[in-house]
Coordinates of C-alpha atoms in Angstrom, one line a residue:
M1 CA -0.3 0.0 -0.4
N2 CA 1.4 3.7 -0.8
S3 CA 1.3 5.6 1.7
Q4 CA 1.7 8.6 -0.7
H5 CA -0.8 11.5 -0.5
L6 CA -1.4 14.4 -3.3
M7 CA -3.5 17.0 -0.4
K8 CA -5.9 18.6 -2.3
P9 CA -6.6 22.7 -2.7
G10 CA -7.5 24.0 1.1
E11 CA -7.0 20.5 2.7
T12 CA -4.8 21.0 5.4
T13 CA -3.2 18.4 8.1
E14 CA -1.8 18.0 11.6
A15 CA 1.4 19.7 12.1
V16 CA 4.1 16.8 13.6
E17 CA 6.7 18.3 16.1
P18 CA 9.7 16.2 14.8
S19 CA 11.4 14.6 18.5
W20 CA 14.6 16.4 18.3
Q21 CA 15.0 20.2 18.4
T22 CA 18.6 21.0 17.6
L23 CA 20.1 19.7 14.4
P24 CA 22.8 16.9 15.5
A25 CA 19.9 15.9 17.4
M26 CA 17.7 15.1 14.1
I27 CA 21.3 13.6 13.1
D28 CA 21.3 11.2 16.4
E29 CA 18.2 10.3 15.7
V30 CA 18.6 9.3 11.8
L31 CA 21.9 7.6 12.4
T32 CA 20.5 5.3 15.2
Q33 CA 17.0 4.8 13.5
H34 CA 18.5 3.6 9.8
A35 CA 21.8 2.2 11.6
P36 CA 21.7 -1.2 9.4
R37 CA 21.0 1.3 5.9
D38 CA 22.3 1.6 3.6
A39 CA 23.2 5.2 3.8
I40 CA 25.5 6.1 0.9
V41 CA 26.0 4.6 -2.2
D42 CA 28.4 6.5 -4.4
G43 CA 30.5 4.5 -7.0
A44 CA 32.3 1.5 -5.1
T45 CA 32.3 3.4 -1.5
R46 CA 28.3 2.2 0.3
L47 CA 28.4 3.0 4.0
T48 CA 25.6 2.0 6.4
F49 CA 23.6 4.7 8.6
R50 CA 26.3 3.2 11.5
E51 CA 29.6 3.5 8.9
L52 CA 28.4 7.0 8.0
E53 CA 27.9 8.0 11.7
D54 CA 31.2 6.5 12.5
A55 CA 32.7 8.5 9.8
M56 CA 30.8 11.5 11.2
R57 CA 32.5 11.2 14.4
E58 CA 35.9 10.6 13.1
V59 CA 35.9 13.8 11.3
A60 CA 34.1 15.4 14.1
S61 CA 37.3 14.9 16.4
G62 CA 39.4 15.6 14.1
L63 CA 37.5 19.3 13.1
L64 CA 37.5 19.4 17.2
D65 CA 41.5 18.6 17.8
Q66 CA 42.5 21.0 14.6
G67 CA 40.5 23.8 17.3
L68 CA 37.1 24.6 15.7
E69 CA 34.4 24.7 17.9
A70 CA 30.6 25.5 17.4
G71 CA 29.4 28.9 16.2
D72 CA 32.3 28.5 13.4
T73 CA 31.8 28.8 9.5
V74 CA 33.2 26.1 7.1
L75 CA 32.7 26.0 3.3
I76 CA 32.9 23.4 1.7
W77 CA 34.1 23.2 -2.0
S78 CA 34.3 19.5 -3.3
E79 CA 31.9 17.5 -5.3
N80 CA 29.2 15.9 -4.2
S81 CA 30.7 11.8 -2.4
W82 CA 30.6 10.3 0.0
R83 CA 33.2 12.9 1.8
W84 CA 30.9 15.5 1.1
A85 CA 28.5 14.5 3.1
V86 CA 30.3 12.7 5.8
T87 CA 32.1 16.6 6.7
A88 CA 29.2 18.5 6.3
L89 CA 27.4 16.0 8.6
A90 CA 30.3 16.4 11.0
C91 CA 30.5 20.3 10.7
W92 CA 26.3 20.6 11.6
W93 CA 26.8 18.0 14.4
Q94 CA 29.8 20.0 16.2
G95 CA 27.2 23.4 15.7
M96 CA 29.5 25.0 12.8
T97 CA 27.5 26.5 9.8
V98 CA 28.3 24.4 7.0
A99 CA 28.7 26.8 2.8
A100 CA 29.0 24.5 0.0
A101 CA 30.7 26.0 -2.5
S102 CA 30.2 23.7 -6.5
H103 CA 33.2 22.5 -7.6
R104 CA 32.3 23.6 -11.2
L105 CA 33.1 26.8 -9.9
K106 CA 37.1 28.6 -10.2
G107 CA 38.8 29.7 -7.9
M108 CA 39.2 32.8 -8.8
E109 CA 35.4 32.5 -7.6
V110 CA 35.7 30.5 -4.4
A111 CA 38.2 33.7 -3.1
P112 CA 35.9 35.7 -2.9
L113 CA 33.5 34.1 -1.6
I114 CA 36.6 32.9 1.3
R115 CA 37.0 37.1 1.8
L116 CA 33.5 37.4 2.3
L117 CA 32.4 34.7 4.3
R118 CA 36.0 34.3 6.3
P119 CA 34.8 30.9 7.3
A120 CA 37.4 29.1 10.3
A121 CA 38.6 25.8 7.5
V122 CA 38.0 25.2 4.1
F123 CA 37.6 21.6 2.6
T124 CA 38.4 21.2 -0.7
G125 CA 38.3 17.8 -3.4
N126 CA 38.9 18.0 -6.9
D127 CA 37.8 19.2 -10.1
N128 CA 36.0 17.3 -12.4
N129 CA 39.1 16.4 -14.5
G130 CA 40.4 14.9 -11.1
G131 CA 42.7 18.4 -10.6
S132 CA 42.9 19.4 -7.0
L133 CA 40.5 22.7 -6.2
Y134 CA 43.3 23.3 -2.9
E135 CA 45.7 23.7 -5.5
L136 CA 43.6 25.8 -7.4
L137 CA 42.8 28.4 -4.8
Q138 CA 46.5 28.0 -3.7
E139 CA 47.4 29.8 -7.0
H140 CA 44.8 32.6 -6.8
L141 CA 45.4 33.6 -4.0
N142 CA 49.5 33.1 -4.0
A143 CA 48.6 35.6 -7.5
R144 CA 46.0 37.9 -6.1
G145 CA 47.5 38.2 -2.5
A146 CA 45.5 36.4 0.2
D147 CA 43.6 38.8 3.3

């Protein structure tokens, strides 16, 4: 039986209050409720919600070890991948604000975002050709002079 329902004009429903009040609590609840299920399938990489939680906690610990803390803003400039998801979840779980930039942007387009946002950390991945976005950004910031 399909549980989906298409609402008709004028039809109302009662709002259901979530059991969580914060994003970290929501993340914990979802990871716990769905622990054995697949959470991410990214090419050859498969992570269950339990494995996703383990990876998220490991990254979150590393963030704190690097001096990042709740309230910090971080920028993720990376291709969509399981690594992006783990990094974003770890940041949200620690109470950080995540700004995302498409991996299709050029270094000269991301540098102004960095100057505007002044993130506590910038996480980079690869471009469509497998090139390092970090190196592209460094080349641009070095050529222009970093703030």
